[in-house]
JSON list of C-alpha atoms in Angstrom, two decimals:
[
{"chain": "A", "resi": 4, "resn": "MET", "atom": "CA", "xyz": [122.65, 82.15, 111.50]},
{"chain": "A", "resi": 5, "resn": "HIS", "atom": "CA", "xyz": [120.65, 79.67, 113.56]},
{"chain": "A", "resi": 6, "resn": "VAL", "atom": "CA", "xyz": [117.34, 80.97, 114.92]},
{"chain": "A", "resi": 7, "resn": "TYR", "atom": "CA", "xyz": [115.75, 79.91, 118.21]},
{"chain": "A", "resi": 8, "resn": "CYS", "atom": "CA", "xyz": [112.39, 80.78, 119.72]},
{"chain": "A", "resi": 9, "resn": "ILE", "atom": "CA", "xyz": [112.00, 79.87, 123.38]},
{"chain": "A", "resi": 10, "resn": "ASN", "atom": "CA", "xyz": [108.50, 78.58, 124.18]},
{"chain": "A", "resi": 11, "resn": "LEU", "atom": "CA", "xyz": [106.81, 76.79, 127.05]},
{"chain": "A", "resi": 12, "resn": "GLU", "atom": "CA", "xyz": [105.06, 73.65, 125.86]},
{"chain": "A", "resi": 13, "resn": "ARG", "atom": "CA", "xyz": [101.88, 74.64, 127.70]},
{"chain": "A", "resi": 14, "resn": "ARG", "atom": "CA", "xyz": [101.79, 78.02, 125.92]},
{"chain": "A", "resi": 15, "resn": "ALA", "atom": "CA", "xyz": [100.63, 76.89, 122.49]},
{"chain": "A", "resi": 16, "resn": "ASP", "atom": "CA", "xyz": [98.95, 80.29, 122.10]},
{"chain": "A", "resi": 17, "resn": "ARG", "atom": "CA", "xyz": [102.29, 82.06, 122.28]},
{"chain": "A", "resi": 18, "resn": "ARG", "atom": "CA", "xyz": [103.91, 79.63, 119.86]},
{"chain": "A", "resi": 19, "resn": "GLU", "atom": "CA", "xyz": [101.08, 80.35, 117.43]},
{"chain": "A", "resi": 20, "resn": "HIS", "atom": "CA", "xyz": [101.61, 84.09, 117.88]},
{"chain": "A", "resi": 21, "resn": "ALA", "atom": "CA", "xyz": [105.35, 83.79, 117.25]},
{"chain": "A", "resi": 22, "resn": "GLN", "atom": "CA", "xyz": [104.83, 81.59, 114.20]},
{"chain": "A", "resi": 23, "resn": "LYS", "atom": "CA", "xyz": [102.47, 84.17, 112.70]},
{"chain": "A", "resi": 24, "resn": "GLU", "atom": "CA", "xyz": [105.14, 86.86, 113.21]},
{"chain": "A", "resi": 25, "resn": "PHE", "atom": "CA", "xyz": [107.77, 84.69, 111.53]},
{"chain": "A", "resi": 26, "resn": "ASP", "atom": "CA", "xyz": [105.49, 83.74, 108.65]},
{"chain": "A", "resi": 27, "resn": "ARG", "atom": "CA", "xyz": [104.53, 87.37, 108.02]},
{"chain": "A", "resi": 28, "resn": "GLU", "atom": "CA", "xyz": [108.17, 88.47, 107.89]},
{"chain": "A", "resi": 29, "resn": "GLY", "atom": "CA", "xyz": [109.55, 85.44, 106.08]},
{"chain": "A", "resi": 30, "resn": "VAL", "atom": "CA", "xyz": [111.69, 84.22, 108.98]},
{"chain": "A", "resi": 31, "resn": "THR", "atom": "CA", "xyz": [112.18, 80.52, 108.26]},
{"chain": "A", "resi": 32, "resn": "ASP", "atom": "CA", "xyz": [113.87, 77.51, 109.86]},
{"chain": "A", "resi": 33, "resn": "VAL", "atom": "CA", "xyz": [113.11, 78.66, 113.39]},
{"chain": "A", "resi": 34, "resn": "GLU", "atom": "CA", "xyz": [113.83, 76.08, 116.09]},
{"chain": "A", "resi": 35, "resn": "PHE", "atom": "CA", "xyz": [111.18, 76.27, 118.80]},
{"chain": "A", "resi": 36, "resn": "PHE", "atom": "CA", "xyz": [113.18, 75.47, 121.91]},
{"chain": "A", "resi": 37, "resn": "LYS", "atom": "CA", "xyz": [111.37, 73.85, 124.83]},
{"chain": "A", "resi": 38, "resn": "ALA", "atom": "CA", "xyz": [111.54, 76.28, 127.74]},
{"chain": "A", "resi": 39, "resn": "THR", "atom": "CA", "xyz": [112.16, 75.31, 131.34]},
{"chain": "A", "resi": 40, "resn": "ASP", "atom": "CA", "xyz": [108.85, 75.55, 133.20]},
{"chain": "A", "resi": 41, "resn": "GLY", "atom": "CA", "xyz": [110.02, 77.30, 136.35]},
{"chain": "A", "resi": 42, "resn": "ARG", "atom": "CA", "xyz": [106.70, 76.84, 138.15]},
{"chain": "A", "resi": 43, "resn": "LEU", "atom": "CA", "xyz": [107.16, 73.07, 137.87]},
{"chain": "A", "resi": 44, "resn": "GLU", "atom": "CA", "xyz": [110.90, 72.51, 137.49]},
{"chain": "A", "resi": 45, "resn": "ALA", "atom": "CA", "xyz": [112.65, 75.15, 139.61]},
{"chain": "A", "resi": 46, "resn": "PRO", "atom": "CA", "xyz": [114.79, 73.74, 142.42]},
{"chain": "A", "resi": 47, "resn": "ASP", "atom": "CA", "xyz": [114.42, 74.77, 146.04]},
{"chain": "A", "resi": 48, "resn": "TYR", "atom": "CA", "xyz": [116.53, 77.47, 147.66]},
{"chain": "A", "resi": 49, "resn": "ILE", "atom": "CA", "xyz": [117.01, 79.79, 144.69]},
{"chain": "A", "resi": 50, "resn": "PHE", "atom": "CA", "xyz": [117.51, 83.56, 144.88]},
{"chain": "A", "resi": 51, "resn": "VAL", "atom": "CA", "xyz": [114.88, 84.47, 142.28]},
{"chain": "A", "resi": 52, "resn": "SER", "atom": "CA", "xyz": [111.24, 83.57, 141.69]},
{"chain": "A", "resi": 53, "resn": "LYS", "atom": "CA", "xyz": [110.38, 80.26, 140.03]},
{"chain": "A", "resi": 54, "resn": "PRO", "atom": "CA", "xyz": [109.23, 81.89, 136.77]},
{"chain": "A", "resi": 55, "resn": "GLU", "atom": "CA", "xyz": [112.45, 83.92, 136.66]},
{"chain": "A", "resi": 56, "resn": "TYR", "atom": "CA", "xyz": [114.47, 80.76, 137.15]},
{"chain": "A", "resi": 57, "resn": "GLY", "atom": "CA", "xyz": [112.59, 79.11, 134.29]},
{"chain": "A", "resi": 58, "resn": "CYS", "atom": "CA", "xyz": [113.24, 82.04, 131.96]},
{"chain": "A", "resi": 59, "resn": "SER", "atom": "CA", "xyz": [116.94, 82.27, 132.80]},
{"chain": "A", "resi": 60, "resn": "ASP", "atom": "CA", "xyz": [117.50, 78.52, 132.68]},
{"chain": "A", "resi": 61, "resn": "SER", "atom": "CA", "xyz": [115.83, 78.38, 129.26]},
{"chain": "A", "resi": 62, "resn": "HIS", "atom": "CA", "xyz": [118.26, 80.93, 127.83]},
{"chain": "A", "resi": 63, "resn": "TRP", "atom": "CA", "xyz": [121.25, 79.21, 129.42]},
{"chain": "A", "resi": 64, "resn": "ARG", "atom": "CA", "xyz": [120.19, 75.88, 127.94]},
{"chain": "A", "resi": 65, "resn": "VAL", "atom": "CA", "xyz": [120.07, 77.60, 124.55]},
{"chain": "A", "resi": 66, "resn": "TYR", "atom": "CA", "xyz": [123.64, 78.86, 125.12]},
{"chain": "A", "resi": 67, "resn": "ARG", "atom": "CA", "xyz": [124.76, 75.29, 125.81]},
{"chain": "A", "resi": 68, "resn": "ASP", "atom": "CA", "xyz": [122.99, 74.11, 122.66]},
{"chain": "A", "resi": 69, "resn": "ILE", "atom": "CA", "xyz": [124.79, 76.79, 120.64]},
{"chain": "A", "resi": 70, "resn": "VAL", "atom": "CA", "xyz": [128.14, 75.56, 121.96]},
{"chain": "A", "resi": 71, "resn": "LYS", "atom": "CA", "xyz": [127.20, 71.92, 121.41]},
{"chain": "A", "resi": 72, "resn": "ASN", "atom": "CA", "xyz": [126.29, 72.57, 117.76]},
{"chain": "A", "resi": 73, "resn": "GLY", "atom": "CA", "xyz": [129.03, 75.12, 117.08]},
{"chain": "A", "resi": 74, "resn": "TYR", "atom": "CA", "xyz": [126.74, 77.85, 115.73]},
{"chain": "A", "resi": 75, "resn": "GLU", "atom": "CA", "xyz": [128.95, 80.88, 115.07]},
{"chain": "A", "resi": 76, "resn": "ARG", "atom": "CA", "xyz": [126.01, 83.20, 115.71]},
{"chain": "A", "resi": 77, "resn": "ALA", "atom": "CA", "xyz": [122.48, 82.57, 116.90]},
{"chain": "A", "resi": 78, "resn": "LEU", "atom": "CA", "xyz": [119.39, 84.75, 116.95]},
{"chain": "A", "resi": 79, "resn": "ILE", "atom": "CA", "xyz": [117.29, 84.14, 120.06]},
{"chain": "A", "resi": 80, "resn": "PHE", "atom": "CA", "xyz": [113.63, 85.11, 120.25]},
{"chain": "A", "resi": 81, "resn": "GLU", "atom": "CA", "xyz": [111.14, 84.78, 123.07]},
{"chain": "A", "resi": 82, "resn": "ASP", "atom": "CA", "xyz": [107.65, 83.76, 122.02]},
{"chain": "A", "resi": 83, "resn": "ASP", "atom": "CA", "xyz": [106.04, 87.13, 122.81]},
{"chain": "A", "resi": 84, "resn": "VAL", "atom": "CA", "xyz": [108.13, 88.95, 120.20]},
{"chain": "A", "resi": 85, "resn": "HIS", "atom": "CA", "xyz": [106.61, 91.40, 117.71]},
{"chain": "A", "resi": 86, "resn": "LEU", "atom": "CA", "xyz": [108.70, 91.98, 114.60]},
{"chain": "A", "resi": 87, "resn": "ALA", "atom": "CA", "xyz": [108.98, 95.28, 112.76]},
{"chain": "A", "resi": 88, "resn": "PRO", "atom": "CA", "xyz": [107.75, 95.38, 109.16]},
{"chain": "A", "resi": 89, "resn": "ASN", "atom": "CA", "xyz": [110.46, 94.32, 106.68]},
{"chain": "A", "resi": 90, "resn": "PHE", "atom": "CA", "xyz": [112.27, 92.64, 109.57]},
{"chain": "A", "resi": 91, "resn": "LYS", "atom": "CA", "xyz": [114.62, 90.52, 107.46]},
{"chain": "A", "resi": 92, "resn": "THR", "atom": "CA", "xyz": [115.87, 93.49, 105.45]},
{"chain": "A", "resi": 93, "resn": "LYS", "atom": "CA", "xyz": [116.30, 95.56, 108.60]},
{"chain": "A", "resi": 94, "resn": "LEU", "atom": "CA", "xyz": [118.15, 92.68, 110.27]},
{"chain": "A", "resi": 95, "resn": "GLU", "atom": "CA", "xyz": [120.58, 92.43, 107.34]},
{"chain": "A", "resi": 96, "resn": "ILE", "atom": "CA", "xyz": [121.24, 96.18, 107.55]},
{"chain": "A", "resi": 97, "resn": "ALA", "atom": "CA", "xyz": [121.69, 96.00, 111.33]},
{"chain": "A", "resi": 98, "resn": "MET", "atom": "CA", "xyz": [124.19, 93.13, 111.09]},
{"chain": "A", "resi": 99, "resn": "GLU", "atom": "CA", "xyz": [126.13, 95.12, 108.51]},
{"chain": "A", "resi": 100, "resn": "GLU", "atom": "CA", "xyz": [126.07, 98.19, 110.77]},
{"chain": "A", "resi": 101, "resn": "VAL", "atom": "CA", "xyz": [127.41, 96.28, 113.76]},
{"chain": "A", "resi": 102, "resn": "SER", "atom": "CA", "xyz": [130.07, 94.35, 111.82]},
{"chain": "A", "resi": 103, "resn": "PRO", "atom": "CA", "xyz": [132.96, 96.84, 112.40]},
{"chain": "A", "resi": 104, "resn": "PHE", "atom": "CA", "xyz": [132.64, 96.49, 116.17]},
{"chain": "A", "resi": 105, "resn": "GLU", "atom": "CA", "xyz": [133.54, 93.85, 118.73]},
{"chain": "A", "resi": 106, "resn": "TRP", "atom": "CA", "xyz": [130.46, 92.40, 120.39]},
{"chain": "A", "resi": 107, "resn": "ASP", "atom": "CA", "xyz": [129.13, 89.38, 122.27]},
{"chain": "A", "resi": 108, "resn": "LEU", "atom": "CA", "xyz": [125.44, 90.25, 122.49]},
{"chain": "A", "resi": 109, "resn": "PHE", "atom": "CA", "xyz": [123.55, 92.40, 119.98]},
{"chain": "A", "resi": 110, "resn": "TYR", "atom": "CA", "xyz": [120.08, 93.48, 121.05]},
{"chain": "A", "resi": 111, "resn": "LEU", "atom": "CA", "xyz": [117.49, 94.00, 118.31]},
{"chain": "A", "resi": 112, "resn": "GLY", "atom": "CA", "xyz": [114.95, 95.17, 120.89]},
{"chain": "A", "resi": 113, "resn": "HIS", "atom": "CA", "xyz": [115.27, 96.42, 124.46]},
{"chain": "A", "resi": 114, "resn": "ASN", "atom": "CA", "xyz": [113.65, 98.60, 127.12]},
{"chain": "A", "resi": 115, "resn": "LEU", "atom": "CA", "xyz": [114.89, 101.08, 129.74]},
{"chain": "A", "resi": 116, "resn": "SER", "atom": "CA", "xyz": [118.46, 100.58, 128.62]},
{"chain": "A", "resi": 117, "resn": "ILE", "atom": "CA", "xyz": [121.56, 102.33, 129.90]},
{"chain": "A", "resi": 118, "resn": "LYS", "atom": "CA", "xyz": [123.35, 103.70, 126.83]},
{"chain": "A", "resi": 119, "resn": "GLU", "atom": "CA", "xyz": [126.98, 104.19, 127.83]},
{"chain": "A", "resi": 120, "resn": "GLU", "atom": "CA", "xyz": [128.42, 105.08, 124.41]},
{"chain": "A", "resi": 121, "resn": "PHE", "atom": "CA", "xyz": [127.06, 105.70, 120.92]},
{"chain": "A", "resi": 122, "resn": "LEU", "atom": "CA", "xyz": [129.25, 103.95, 118.35]},
{"chain": "A", "resi": 123, "resn": "THR", "atom": "CA", "xyz": [127.08, 105.22, 115.50]},
{"chain": "A", "resi": 124, "resn": "SER", "atom": "CA", "xyz": [123.77, 107.05, 115.35]},
{"chain": "A", "resi": 125, "resn": "ASN", "atom": "CA", "xyz": [122.05, 103.66, 115.45]},
{"chain": "A", "resi": 126, "resn": "ILE", "atom": "CA", "xyz": [124.38, 101.47, 117.55]},
{"chain": "A", "resi": 127, "resn": "PHE", "atom": "CA", "xyz": [125.07, 101.92, 121.25]},
{"chain": "A", "resi": 128, "resn": "ALA", "atom": "CA", "xyz": [127.13, 100.09, 123.84]},
{"chain": "A", "resi": 129, "resn": "GLY", "atom": "CA", "xyz": [125.65, 99.70, 127.28]},
{"chain": "A", "resi": 130, "resn": "LYS", "atom": "CA", "xyz": [123.24, 97.68, 129.36]},
{"chain": "A", "resi": 131, "resn": "PRO", "atom": "CA", "xyz": [120.02, 96.86, 127.52]},
{"chain": "A", "resi": 132, "resn": "LEU", "atom": "CA", "xyz": [117.04, 95.31, 129.29]},
{"chain": "A", "resi": 133, "resn": "ALA", "atom": "CA", "xyz": [114.79, 92.60, 127.81]},
{"chain": "A", "resi": 134, "resn": "THR", "atom": "CA", "xyz": [115.74, 89.37, 126.05]},
{"chain": "A", "resi": 135, "resn": "HIS", "atom": "CA", "xyz": [112.94, 88.98, 123.50]},
{"chain": "A", "resi": 136, "resn": "ALA", "atom": "CA", "xyz": [115.27, 89.37, 120.49]},
{"chain": "A", "resi": 137, "resn": "TYR", "atom": "CA", "xyz": [119.07, 89.34, 120.46]},
{"chain": "A", "resi": 138, "resn": "VAL", "atom": "CA", "xyz": [122.01, 87.80, 118.67]},
{"chain": "A", "resi": 139, "resn": "ILE", "atom": "CA", "xyz": [124.78, 86.01, 120.55]},
{"chain": "A", "resi": 140, "resn": "THR", "atom": "CA", "xyz": [128.15, 84.85, 119.27]},
{"chain": "A", "resi": 141, "resn": "LEU", "atom": "CA", "xyz": [129.59, 81.38, 119.81]},
{"chain": "A", "resi": 142, "resn": "GLU", "atom": "CA", "xyz": [132.47, 82.84, 121.82]},
{"chain": "A", "resi": 143, "resn": "ALA", "atom": "CA", "xyz": [130.04, 84.60, 124.16]},
{"chain": "A", "resi": 144, "resn": "ALA", "atom": "CA", "xyz": [128.01, 81.43, 124.60]},
{"chain": "A", "resi": 145, "resn": "LYS", "atom": "CA", "xyz": [131.20, 79.58, 125.52]},
{"chain": "A", "resi": 146, "resn": "LYS", "atom": "CA", "xyz": [132.05, 82.23, 128.10]},
{"chain": "A", "resi": 147, "resn": "ILE", "atom": "CA", "xyz": [128.77, 81.99, 129.98]},
{"chain": "A", "resi": 148, "resn": "CYS", "atom": "CA", "xyz": [127.20, 78.59, 129.25]},
{"chain": "A", "resi": 149, "resn": "ASN", "atom": "CA", "xyz": [128.57, 76.89, 132.35]},
{"chain": "A", "resi": 150, "resn": "LEU", "atom": "CA", "xyz": [127.02, 79.34, 134.81]},
{"chain": "A", "resi": 151, "resn": "ASP", "atom": "CA", "xyz": [124.89, 77.54, 137.41]},
{"chain": "A", "resi": 152, "resn": "THR", "atom": "CA", "xyz": [121.43, 79.08, 137.02]},
{"chain": "A", "resi": 153, "resn": "LYS", "atom": "CA", "xyz": [120.55, 78.11, 140.58]},
{"chain": "A", "resi": 154, "resn": "LEU", "atom": "CA", "xyz": [122.94, 80.86, 141.68]},
{"chain": "A", "resi": 155, "resn": "ILE", "atom": "CA", "xyz": [121.55, 83.79, 139.67]},
{"chain": "A", "resi": 156, "resn": "ARG", "atom": "CA", "xyz": [120.27, 86.69, 141.75]},
{"chain": "A", "resi": 157, "resn": "HIS", "atom": "CA", "xyz": [118.32, 88.76, 139.20]},
{"chain": "A", "resi": 158, "resn": "SER", "atom": "CA", "xyz": [116.15, 88.39, 136.13]},
{"chain": "A", "resi": 159, "resn": "ILE", "atom": "CA", "xyz": [118.14, 87.27, 133.09]},
{"chain": "A", "resi": 160, "resn": "ASP", "atom": "CA", "xyz": [118.48, 90.71, 131.50]},
{"chain": "A", "resi": 161, "resn": "PHE", "atom": "CA", "xyz": [119.95, 92.18, 134.69]},
{"chain": "A", "resi": 162, "resn": "GLU", "atom": "CA", "xyz": [122.12, 89.09, 135.15]},
{"chain": "A", "resi": 163, "resn": "LEU", "atom": "CA", "xyz": [123.58, 89.37, 131.63]},
{"chain": "A", "resi": 164, "resn": "ASN", "atom": "CA", "xyz": [124.42, 93.01, 132.34]},
{"chain": "A", "resi": 165, "resn": "ARG", "atom": "CA", "xyz": [126.53, 91.95, 135.33]},
{"chain": "A", "resi": 166, "resn": "ILE", "atom": "CA", "xyz": [128.70, 89.62, 133.26]},
{"chain": "A", "resi": 167, "resn": "PRO", "atom": "CA", "xyz": [131.74, 91.18, 131.53]},
{"chain": "A", "resi": 168, "resn": "LEU", "atom": "CA", "xyz": [130.49, 91.00, 127.93]},
{"chain": "A", "resi": 169, "resn": "HIS", "atom": "CA", "xyz": [130.46, 93.40, 124.99]},
{"chain": "A", "resi": 170, "resn": "ARG", "atom": "CA", "xyz": [126.78, 94.37, 124.72]},
{"chain": "A", "resi": 171, "resn": "LEU", "atom": "CA", "xyz": [125.54, 96.44, 121.79]},
{"chain": "A", "resi": 172, "resn": "GLY", "atom": "CA", "xyz": [122.02, 97.51, 120.92]},
{"chain": "A", "resi": 173, "resn": "LEU", "atom": "CA", "xyz": [120.02, 99.11, 118.15]},
{"chain": "A", "resi": 174, "resn": "VAL", "atom": "CA", "xyz": [118.70, 102.62, 118.70]},
{"chain": "A", "resi": 175, "resn": "ASN", "atom": "CA", "xyz": [116.04, 102.06, 116.04]},
{"chain": "A", "resi": 176, "resn": "LYS", "atom": "CA", "xyz": [114.69, 98.79, 117.38]},
{"chain": "A", "resi": 177, "resn": "ILE", "atom": "CA", "xyz": [113.32, 96.14, 115.03]},
{"chain": "A", "resi": 178, "resn": "ALA", "atom": "CA", "xyz": [111.76, 93.76, 117.59]},
{"chain": "A", "resi": 179, "resn": "PHE", "atom": "CA", "xyz": [109.35, 94.58, 120.39]},
{"chain": "A", "resi": 180, "resn": "GLN", "atom": "CA", "xyz": [107.37, 93.04, 123.24]},
{"chain": "A", "resi": 181, "resn": "SER", "atom": "CA", "xyz": [104.13, 94.84, 122.36]},
{"chain": "A", "resi": 182, "resn": "PRO", "atom": "CA", "xyz": [102.41, 95.59, 119.04]},
{"chain": "A", "resi": 183, "resn": "SER", "atom": "CA", "xyz": [103.00, 99.35, 119.35]},
{"chain": "A", "resi": 184, "resn": "GLY", "atom": "CA", "xyz": [106.56, 99.21, 120.64]},
{"chain": "A", "resi": 185, "resn": "HIS", "atom": "CA", "xyz": [105.91, 102.29, 122.77]},
{"chain": "A", "resi": 186, "resn": "LEU", "atom": "CA", "xyz": [107.79, 102.57, 126.05]},
{"chain": "A", "resi": 187, "resn": "LEU", "atom": "CA", "xyz": [104.75, 102.40, 128.34]},
{"chain": "A", "resi": 188, "resn": "ASP", "atom": "CA", "xyz": [103.13, 99.60, 126.33]},
{"chain": "A", "resi": 189, "resn": "GLU", "atom": "CA", "xyz": [106.36, 97.62, 126.52]},
{"chain": "A", "resi": 190, "resn": "ALA", "atom": "CA", "xyz": [106.49, 98.03, 130.30]},
{"chain": "A", "resi": 191, "resn": "ILE", "atom": "CA", "xyz": [102.84, 97.03, 130.72]},
{"chain": "A", "resi": 192, "resn": "HIS", "atom": "CA", "xyz": [103.32, 94.02, 128.44]},
{"chain": "A", "resi": 193, "resn": "SER", "atom": "CA", "xyz": [106.32, 92.83, 130.45]},
{"chain": "A", "resi": 194, "resn": "LEU", "atom": "CA", "xyz": [104.18, 92.86, 133.59]},
{"chain": "A", "resi": 195, "resn": "LYS", "atom": "CA", "xyz": [101.47, 90.88, 131.82]},
{"chain": "A", "resi": 196, "resn": "GLY", "atom": "CA", "xyz": [103.91, 88.19, 130.71]},
{"chain": "A", "resi": 197, "resn": "ASP", "atom": "CA", "xyz": [104.63, 84.86, 132.35]},
{"chain": "A", "resi": 198, "resn": "LEU", "atom": "CA", "xyz": [106.84, 86.56, 134.93]},
{"chain": "A", "resi": 199, "resn": "TRP", "atom": "CA", "xyz": [104.14, 89.07, 135.92]},
{"chain": "A", "resi": 200, "resn": "ALA", "atom": "CA", "xyz": [105.68, 91.05, 138.79]},
{"chain": "A", "resi": 201, "resn": "ASP", "atom": "CA", "xyz": [107.93, 88.11, 139.76]},
{"chain": "A", "resi": 202, "resn": "ARG", "atom": "CA", "xyz": [111.06, 89.98, 138.78]},
{"chain": "A", "resi": 203, "resn": "THR", "atom": "CA", "xyz": [114.15, 90.37, 140.91]},
{"chain": "A", "resi": 204, "resn": "ILE", "atom": "CA", "xyz": [115.42, 93.73, 139.70]},
{"chain": "A", "resi": 205, "resn": "ASP", "atom": "CA", "xyz": [118.84, 95.31, 139.98]},
{"chain": "A", "resi": 206, "resn": "LEU", "atom": "CA", "xyz": [118.24, 98.65, 141.71]},
{"chain": "A", "resi": 207, "resn": "GLU", "atom": "CA", "xyz": [121.65, 99.95, 140.63]},
{"chain": "A", "resi": 208, "resn": "HIS", "atom": "CA", "xyz": [120.45, 99.83, 137.00]},
{"chain": "A", "resi": 209, "resn": "PHE", "atom": "CA", "xyz": [117.51, 102.11, 137.72]},
{"chain": "A", "resi": 210, "resn": "VAL", "atom": "CA", "xyz": [119.54, 104.51, 139.84]},
{"chain": "A", "resi": 211, "resn": "ILE", "atom": "CA", "xyz": [121.87, 105.05, 136.88]},
{"chain": "A", "resi": 212, "resn": "LEU", "atom": "CA", "xyz": [118.98, 105.19, 134.44]},
{"chain": "A", "resi": 213, "resn": "SER", "atom": "CA", "xyz": [117.06, 107.72, 136.51]},
{"chain": "A", "resi": 214, "resn": "VAL", "atom": "CA", "xyz": [119.65, 110.39, 135.71]},
{"chain": "A", "resi": 215, "resn": "ASP", "atom": "CA", "xyz": [118.47, 110.35, 132.09]},
{"chain": "A", "resi": 216, "resn": "TYR", "atom": "CA", "xyz": [114.82, 110.69, 133.05]},
{"chain": "A", "resi": 217, "resn": "VAL", "atom": "CA", "xyz": [114.85, 113.04, 136.02]},
{"chain": "A", "resi": 218, "resn": "ALA", "atom": "CA", "xyz": [115.14, 116.15, 133.82]},
{"chain": "A", "resi": 219, "resn": "VAL", "atom": "CA", "xyz": [112.15, 115.07, 131.75]},
{"chain": "A", "resi": 220, "resn": "ILE", "atom": "CA", "xyz": [110.01, 114.40, 134.81]},
{"chain": "A", "resi": 221, "resn": "ALA", "atom": "CA", "xyz": [111.10, 117.72, 136.35]},
{"chain": "A", "resi": 222, "resn": "LEU", "atom": "CA", "xyz": [110.08, 119.56, 133.18]},
{"chain": "A", "resi": 223, "resn": "VAL", "atom": "CA", "xyz": [106.62, 118.00, 133.24]},
{"chain": "A", "resi": 224, "resn": "PHE", "atom": "CA", "xyz": [106.20, 118.99, 136.89]},
{"chain": "A", "resi": 225, "resn": "LEU", "atom": "CA", "xyz": [107.29, 122.51, 136.01]},
{"chain": "A", "resi": 226, "resn": "VAL", "atom": "CA", "xyz": [104.64, 122.75, 133.31]},
{"chain": "A", "resi": 227, "resn": "TYR", "atom": "CA", "xyz": [102.11, 121.33, 135.77]},
{"chain": "A", "resi": 228, "resn": "SER", "atom": "CA", "xyz": [103.04, 123.96, 138.35]},
{"chain": "A", "resi": 229, "resn": "LEU", "atom": "CA", "xyz": [102.14, 126.71, 135.86]},
{"chain": "A", "resi": 230, "resn": "LYS", "atom": "CA", "xyz": [98.48, 125.56, 136.02]},
{"chain": "A", "resi": 231, "resn": "LEU", "atom": "CA", "xyz": [97.89, 126.30, 132.37]},
{"chain": "A", "resi": 232, "resn": "PRO", "atom": "CA", "xyz": [94.13, 126.31, 131.76]},
{"chain": "A", "resi": 233, "resn": "PHE", "atom": "CA", "xyz": [94.27, 124.23, 128.57]},
{"chain": "A", "resi": 234, "resn": "MET", "atom": "CA", "xyz": [96.41, 121.45, 130.10]},
{"chain": "A", "resi": 235, "resn": "LYS", "atom": "CA", "xyz": [94.24, 118.51, 131.06]},
{"chain": "A", "resi": 236, "resn": "PRO", "atom": "CA", "xyz": [95.54, 115.36, 132.84]},
{"chain": "A", "resi": 237, "resn": "ARG", "atom": "CA", "xyz": [95.61, 113.43, 129.57]},
{"chain": "A", "resi": 238, "resn": "LEU", "atom": "CA", "xyz": [97.80, 116.12, 127.99]},
{"chain": "A", "resi": 239, "resn": "TYR", "atom": "CA", "xyz": [100.31, 115.90, 130.85]},
{"chain": "A", "resi": 240, "resn": "ALA", "atom": "CA", "xyz": [100.55, 112.15, 130.29]},
{"chain": "A", "resi": 241, "resn": "MET", "atom": "CA", "xyz": [100.98, 112.65, 126.55]},
{"chain": "A", "resi": 242, "resn": "LEU", "atom": "CA", "xyz": [103.70, 115.25, 127.19]},
{"chain": "A", "resi": 243, "resn": "LEU", "atom": "CA", "xyz": [105.57, 112.90, 129.50]},
{"chain": "A", "resi": 244, "resn": "VAL", "atom": "CA", "xyz": [105.44, 109.99, 127.05]},
{"chain": "A", "resi": 245, "resn": "THR", "atom": "CA", "xyz": [106.49, 112.22, 124.13]},
{"chain": "A", "resi": 246, "resn": "LEU", "atom": "CA", "xyz": [109.48, 113.62, 126.01]},
{"chain": "A", "resi": 247, "resn": "LEU", "atom": "CA", "xyz": [110.56, 110.16, 127.16]},
{"chain": "A", "resi": 248, "resn": "LYS", "atom": "CA", "xyz": [110.57, 109.02, 123.54]},
{"chain": "A", "resi": 249, "resn": "LEU", "atom": "CA", "xyz": [113.04, 111.81, 122.74]},
{"chain": "A", "resi": 250, "resn": "ILE", "atom": "CA", "xyz": [115.64, 110.31, 125.07]},
{"chain": "A", "resi": 251, "resn": "PRO", "atom": "CA", "xyz": [118.08, 108.45, 122.75]}
]
């Protein structure tokens, strides 16, 4: 399986970070793929921000490279990825777990994902968010490589979720966008990235997702309304984060 890591030439610090992750986990033969610098190379009259265009165009150029070289499967990393300990072993197990199913994209890490169906206790079908670590098949790359990135209307993760593809994800993630991998840390990290807040989101995704979280938030407010003397603000925050982690 060919391995890519998308990296802006001017972000040598992030290339160094990614290389340290790969060296630690024994991930070899990684092709560092020159990213599109949206701040410098984005065309006029696009629907998304320039950094978003650069991110999306980088991934689509990778898809075209996959088709050009005929790679049956490719693992795509972004240069802010953090790998779980024993990543290679966990990846082998994950690829074995997903093998009975039909899929185009297989997400090794994701955030705020809509899980439509659980195929196993560790594999779900749905709409994952984040593109820091996923596997794509050659057939999927062929399906989408000719899309004109000047016409995209959302960040790449939302855009991929609008294309009719078979998307599967790991429940027990093995790649993250922050060292801790915790939900709030992942969200904060994504805002600190090259895109910052320059993200064109798909509100429909969060409307659907909110159904999963509204009960948790309501429960925390209920506890708050009881005015328990031992509950301090920090404990409410810890309760909320703990309950959110319980959502599969």
